[in-house]
PDB file of C-alpha atoms in Angstrom:
ATOM      1  CA  PHE A   5     -10.795  24.267 -28.927  1.00  0.00           C
ATOM      2  CA  PRO A   6      -8.563  26.203 -26.536  1.00  0.00           C
ATOM      3  CA  SER A   7     -10.357  28.542 -24.157  1.00  0.00           C
ATOM      4  CA  HIS A   8      -7.686  31.290 -24.691  1.00  0.00           C
ATOM      5  CA  ASP A   9      -5.924  32.970 -27.569  1.00  0.00           C
ATOM      6  CA  THR A  10      -2.754  30.853 -27.379  1.00  0.00           C
ATOM      7  CA  PRO A  11      -3.144  27.455 -29.036  1.00  0.00           C
ATOM      8  CA  SER A  12      -1.877  24.474 -27.035  1.00  0.00           C
ATOM      9  CA  TRP A  13      -1.659  20.787 -27.285  1.00  0.00           C
ATOM     10  CA  ARG A  14      -4.371  18.562 -25.702  1.00  0.00           C
ATOM     11  CA  PRO A  15      -4.179  14.739 -25.502  1.00  0.00           C
ATOM     12  CA  TRP A  16      -7.273  13.484 -27.385  1.00  0.00           C
ATOM     13  CA  THR A  17      -8.195  10.787 -24.794  1.00  0.00           C
ATOM     14  CA  GLY A  18      -6.328  12.154 -21.756  1.00  0.00           C
ATOM     15  CA  SER A  19      -3.188  10.359 -22.744  1.00  0.00           C
ATOM     16  CA  GLN A  20      -1.174  10.377 -25.961  1.00  0.00           C
ATOM     17  CA  LEU A  21       1.938   8.339 -26.877  1.00  0.00           C
ATOM     18  CA  LEU A  22       4.596  10.728 -28.202  1.00  0.00           C
ATOM     19  CA  TYR A  23       7.433   8.293 -28.864  1.00  0.00           C
ATOM     20  CA  THR A  24       8.145   4.564 -28.663  1.00  0.00           C
ATOM     21  CA  LEU A  25      11.264   2.637 -29.300  1.00  0.00           C
ATOM     22  CA  GLY A  26       8.987  -0.185 -30.451  1.00  0.00           C
ATOM     23  CA  ASP A  27      10.786  -3.497 -31.046  1.00  0.00           C
ATOM     24  CA  ALA A  28      14.101  -1.851 -31.614  1.00  0.00           C
ATOM     25  CA  ILE A  29      17.044  -2.399 -29.290  1.00  0.00           C
ATOM     26  CA  ILE A  30      19.706   0.243 -29.055  1.00  0.00           C
ATOM     27  CA  ALA A  31      23.063  -1.164 -27.930  1.00  0.00           C
ATOM     28  CA  LYS A  32      25.982   0.895 -26.606  1.00  0.00           C
ATOM     29  CA  THR A  33      29.449  -0.760 -26.968  1.00  0.00           C
ATOM     30  CA  THR A  34      31.759   2.216 -27.493  1.00  0.00           C
ATOM     31  CA  ASN A  35      32.455   5.187 -25.111  1.00  0.00           C
ATOM     32  CA  LEU A  36      30.983   3.088 -22.385  1.00  0.00           C
ATOM     33  CA  THR A  37      31.948   5.520 -19.541  1.00  0.00           C
ATOM     34  CA  THR A  38      30.718   8.642 -21.399  1.00  0.00           C
ATOM     35  CA  PRO A  39      26.985   9.528 -21.241  1.00  0.00           C
ATOM     36  CA  GLU A  40      25.506   9.891 -24.726  1.00  0.00           C
ATOM     37  CA  ILE A  41      21.859  10.144 -25.820  1.00  0.00           C
ATOM     38  CA  LEU A  42      20.645   6.802 -26.993  1.00  0.00           C
ATOM     39  CA  ALA A  43      17.034   7.737 -27.615  1.00  0.00           C
ATOM     40  CA  SER A  44      15.091  10.963 -27.406  1.00  0.00           C
ATOM     41  CA  CYS A  45      11.564  12.325 -27.785  1.00  0.00           C
ATOM     42  CA  PRO A  46      10.902  15.761 -29.307  1.00  0.00           C
ATOM     43  CA  ILE A  47       8.697  18.015 -27.103  1.00  0.00           C
ATOM     44  CA  PRO A  48       7.237  20.713 -29.395  1.00  0.00           C
ATOM     45  CA  ALA A  49       6.822  24.232 -28.154  1.00  0.00           C
ATOM     46  CA  GLY A  50       3.578  24.629 -26.224  1.00  0.00           C
ATOM     47  CA  MET A  51       3.094  20.882 -25.665  1.00  0.00           C
ATOM     48  CA  LEU A  52       3.389  21.283 -21.875  1.00  0.00           C
ATOM     49  CA  ALA A  53       1.155  24.240 -21.908  1.00  0.00           C
ATOM     50  CA  THR A  54      -0.263  23.952 -18.391  1.00  0.00           C
ATOM     51  CA  VAL A  55       0.711  22.502 -15.102  1.00  0.00           C
ATOM     52  CA  ASP A  56      -2.088  19.956 -15.606  1.00  0.00           C
ATOM     53  CA  HIS A  57      -0.044  18.058 -18.237  1.00  0.00           C
ATOM     54  CA  LYS A  58       2.715  15.632 -17.357  1.00  0.00           C
ATOM     55  CA  LEU A  59       5.267  13.684 -19.329  1.00  0.00           C
ATOM     56  CA  VAL A  60       5.523  10.033 -18.465  1.00  0.00           C
ATOM     57  CA  MET A  61       8.603   8.211 -19.527  1.00  0.00           C
ATOM     58  CA  VAL A  62       9.255   4.415 -19.203  1.00  0.00           C
ATOM     59  CA  ALA A  63      12.600   2.816 -20.047  1.00  0.00           C
ATOM     60  CA  SER A  64      13.942  -0.716 -19.769  1.00  0.00           C
ATOM     61  CA  TYR A  65      17.560  -1.659 -20.201  1.00  0.00           C
ATOM     62  CA  ASN A  66      20.177  -4.375 -19.495  1.00  0.00           C
ATOM     63  CA  LYS A  67      23.825  -5.060 -19.655  1.00  0.00           C
ATOM     64  CA  SER A  68      25.860  -8.103 -20.551  1.00  0.00           C
ATOM     65  CA  ALA A  69      27.806  -8.699 -17.312  1.00  0.00           C
ATOM     66  CA  SER A  70      27.733  -7.724 -13.636  1.00  0.00           C
ATOM     67  CA  THR A  71      31.106  -5.981 -13.250  1.00  0.00           C
ATOM     68  CA  ASN A  72      30.357  -2.231 -13.567  1.00  0.00           C
ATOM     69  CA  THR A  73      27.791   0.073 -12.136  1.00  0.00           C
ATOM     70  CA  MET A  74      25.457   1.284 -14.856  1.00  0.00           C
ATOM     71  CA  THR A  75      23.945   4.792 -14.697  1.00  0.00           C
ATOM     72  CA  ASN A  76      20.870   5.891 -16.551  1.00  0.00           C
ATOM     73  CA  SER A  77      20.311   9.661 -17.090  1.00  0.00           C
ATOM     74  CA  PHE A  78      17.669  11.920 -18.471  1.00  0.00           C
ATOM     75  CA  TYR A  79      18.372  15.155 -20.274  1.00  0.00           C
ATOM     76  CA  PHE A  80      15.908  17.907 -21.302  1.00  0.00           C
ATOM     77  CA  GLY A  81      16.712  20.777 -23.632  1.00  0.00           C
ATOM     78  CA  SER A  82      16.935  22.070 -27.097  1.00  0.00           C
ATOM     79  CA  GLY A  83      20.317  20.626 -28.027  1.00  0.00           C
ATOM     80  CA  ASN A  84      19.264  16.944 -27.891  1.00  0.00           C
ATOM     81  CA  ASN A  85      22.574  16.076 -26.258  1.00  0.00           C
ATOM     82  CA  THR A  86      24.220  15.704 -22.811  1.00  0.00           C
ATOM     83  CA  SER A  87      24.872  19.405 -22.647  1.00  0.00           C
ATOM     84  CA  ASP A  88      21.123  19.824 -22.009  1.00  0.00           C
ATOM     85  CA  ALA A  89      19.766  20.027 -18.414  1.00  0.00           C
ATOM     86  CA  LEU A  90      20.442  16.833 -16.497  1.00  0.00           C
ATOM     87  CA  ILE A  91      17.061  15.945 -14.976  1.00  0.00           C
ATOM     88  CA  LEU A  92      18.156  12.837 -13.158  1.00  0.00           C
ATOM     89  CA  GLY A  93      21.071  10.460 -13.070  1.00  0.00           C
ATOM     90  CA  VAL A  94      20.525   7.144 -11.242  1.00  0.00           C
ATOM     91  CA  ALA A  95      23.185   4.451 -10.574  1.00  0.00           C
ATOM     92  CA  GLN A  96      22.225   0.837 -10.639  1.00  0.00           C
ATOM     93  CA  ASN A  97      23.794  -1.799  -8.323  1.00  0.00           C
ATOM     94  CA  SER A  98      26.925  -3.181 -10.084  1.00  0.00           C
ATOM     95  CA  THR A  99      25.617  -6.759  -9.958  1.00  0.00           C
ATOM     96  CA  SER A 100      22.220  -5.807 -11.459  1.00  0.00           C
ATOM     97  CA  ARG A 101      22.182  -6.726 -15.123  1.00  0.00           C
ATOM     98  CA  GLN A 102      18.800  -5.256 -15.974  1.00  0.00           C
ATOM     99  CA  GLY A 103      16.631  -2.366 -14.914  1.00  0.00           C
ATOM    100  CA  MET A 104      13.418  -0.441 -15.543  1.00  0.00           C
ATOM    101  CA  THR A 105      12.600   3.119 -14.685  1.00  0.00           C
ATOM    102  CA  GLU A 106       9.393   5.123 -14.849  1.00  0.00           C
ATOM    103  CA  ARG A 107       9.482   8.901 -14.462  1.00  0.00           C
ATOM    104  CA  PHE A 108       6.877  11.705 -14.333  1.00  0.00           C
ATOM    105  CA  PHE A 109       7.760  15.291 -15.319  1.00  0.00           C
ATOM    106  CA  LEU A 110       5.464  18.330 -14.689  1.00  0.00           C
ATOM    107  CA  ARG A 111       5.694  21.888 -15.880  1.00  0.00           C
ATOM    108  CA  ALA A 112       6.455  24.276 -13.021  1.00  0.00           C
ATOM    109  CA  ASP A 113       6.467  27.322 -15.281  1.00  0.00           C
ATOM    110  CA  ALA A 114       7.686  28.331 -18.787  1.00  0.00           C
ATOM    111  CA  THR A 115      11.340  27.523 -17.938  1.00  0.00           C
ATOM    112  CA  GLY A 116      10.950  24.816 -15.226  1.00  0.00           C
ATOM    113  CA  LEU A 117      10.275  21.141 -14.941  1.00  0.00           C
ATOM    114  CA  ILE A 118       9.553  19.208 -11.765  1.00  0.00           C
ATOM    115  CA  LEU A 119       9.965  15.577 -11.033  1.00  0.00           C
ATOM    116  CA  PRO A 120       6.891  15.362  -8.736  1.00  0.00           C
ATOM    117  CA  TYR A 121       7.110  11.625  -8.126  1.00  0.00           C
ATOM    118  CA  SER A 122      10.194   9.531  -8.806  1.00  0.00           C
ATOM    119  CA  GLY A 123       8.234   6.564 -10.058  1.00  0.00           C
ATOM    120  CA  ASN A 124       9.895   3.140 -10.100  1.00  0.00           C
ATOM    121  CA  ASN A 125      13.547   2.521 -10.522  1.00  0.00           C
ATOM    122  CA  SER A 126      14.363  -1.122 -10.107  1.00  0.00           C
ATOM    123  CA  TYR A 127      17.759  -1.990  -8.625  1.00  0.00           C
ATOM    124  CA  SER A 128      18.584   1.599  -7.840  1.00  0.00           C
ATOM    125  CA  THR A 129      21.362   2.576  -5.436  1.00  0.00           C
ATOM    126  CA  THR A 130      20.275   6.171  -5.399  1.00  0.00           C
ATOM    127  CA  THR A 131      17.616   7.880  -3.239  1.00  0.00           C
ATOM    128  CA  LEU A 132      15.723  10.216  -5.561  1.00  0.00           C
ATOM    129  CA  ALA A 133      14.943  13.821  -4.594  1.00  0.00           C
ATOM    130  CA  PRO A 134      11.672  14.787  -6.224  1.00  0.00           C
ATOM    131  CA  HIS A 135      10.119  18.265  -6.207  1.00  0.00           C
ATOM    132  CA  THR A 136      13.283  20.114  -7.291  1.00  0.00           C
ATOM    133  CA  THR A 137      12.657  22.489 -10.198  1.00  0.00           C
ATOM    134  CA  ILE A 138      15.060  22.027 -13.176  1.00  0.00           C
ATOM    135  CA  THR A 139      15.632  25.032 -15.374  1.00  0.00           C
ATOM    136  CA  VAL A 140      15.039  24.181 -19.029  1.00  0.00           C
ATOM    137  CA  PRO A 141      14.698  26.165 -22.256  1.00  0.00           C
ATOM    138  CA  ASN A 142      11.342  27.945 -22.659  1.00  0.00           C
ATOM    139  CA  LEU A 143       8.585  25.348 -22.955  1.00  0.00           C
ATOM    140  CA  ASP A 144       6.273  27.801 -24.714  1.00  0.00           C
ATOM    141  CA  SER A 145       8.627  28.815 -27.569  1.00  0.00           C
ATOM    142  CA  THR A 146      11.308  26.174 -27.950  1.00  0.00           C
ATOM    143  CA  LEU A 147      11.463  22.715 -29.378  1.00  0.00           C
ATOM    144  CA  ASN A 148      12.944  20.602 -26.645  1.00  0.00           C
ATOM    145  CA  TYR A 149      13.952  16.968 -26.341  1.00  0.00           C
ATOM    146  CA  LEU A 150      13.655  14.412 -23.506  1.00  0.00           C
ATOM    147  CA  GLY A 151      16.765  12.245 -23.959  1.00  0.00           C
ATOM    148  CA  PHE A 152      17.894   8.990 -22.273  1.00  0.00           C
ATOM    149  CA  SER A 153      21.455   7.832 -21.781  1.00  0.00           C
ATOM    150  CA  LEU A 154      23.291   4.893 -20.235  1.00  0.00           C
ATOM    151  CA  HIS A 155      26.955   4.619 -19.243  1.00  0.00           C
ATOM    152  CA  LEU A 156      29.218   2.433 -17.003  1.00  0.00           C
ATOM    153  CA  SER A 157      31.526   3.287 -14.098  1.00  0.00           C
ATOM    154  CA  THR A 158      34.569   1.819 -15.895  1.00  0.00           C
ATOM    155  CA  GLY A 159      35.490   0.772 -19.383  1.00  0.00           C
ATOM    156  CA  SER A 160      35.336  -2.988 -18.892  1.00  0.00           C
ATOM    157  CA  VAL A 161      33.729  -4.794 -21.807  1.00  0.00           C
ATOM    158  CA  GLU A 162      29.999  -4.848 -21.227  1.00  0.00           C
ATOM    159  CA  THR A 163      27.280  -4.088 -23.735  1.00  0.00           C
ATOM    160  CA  MET A 164      24.362  -1.994 -22.568  1.00  0.00           C
ATOM    161  CA  ASN A 165      21.032  -2.347 -24.343  1.00  0.00           C
ATOM    162  CA  LEU A 166      18.084   0.030 -24.257  1.00  0.00           C
ATOM    163  CA  THR A 167      15.093  -2.214 -24.885  1.00  0.00           C
ATOM    164  CA  GLN A 168      12.219   0.158 -24.123  1.00  0.00           C
ATOM    165  CA  PHE A 169      11.795   3.930 -24.275  1.00  0.00           C
ATOM    166  CA  ASP A 170       8.237   5.198 -24.261  1.00  0.00           C
ATOM    167  CA  VAL A 171       7.178   8.827 -23.742  1.00  0.00           C
ATOM    168  CA  LYS A 172       3.562   9.968 -23.428  1.00  0.00           C
ATOM    169  CA  ILE A 173       1.730  13.120 -22.360  1.00  0.00           C
ATOM    170  CA  GLU A 174      -1.130  12.977 -19.885  1.00  0.00           C
ATOM    171  CA  ALA A 175      -3.640  15.591 -19.056  1.00  0.00           C
TER     172      ALA A 175
END
């Protein structure tokens, strides 16, 4: 039971899986240089009710060749598209054909998320800058989405595969 008048979400055991790609593989072979949401997790209003909650996201991905630089990006907002707030875009080394990333997102306030710790990002060419607040739609009153995208630096023929996308909330 909440200790205040406003109901809020609480993970039953301290951690609750919100979304998993499961055994599915999402391949991207068209519009390779344009970011597009490949998978997303809905974040209901009030889910990140306190600064004690964090979203944990894990993604694994690969590409078919070693020609292009692959970028993975995270978006958060109510549109469930790349017009939402860009939380983080990370480029992979062009010769890396696979990667894995783990990210943690905390509520700063009703309209702000913070990346408090960058987590792991294998094969990354980018130095991450945690602790920057990203403005997002109101977490208390808006259904938001945490979306993941992949795209390439050029349009050479390479297929990108999203093989894992798990999102959980932890208290």
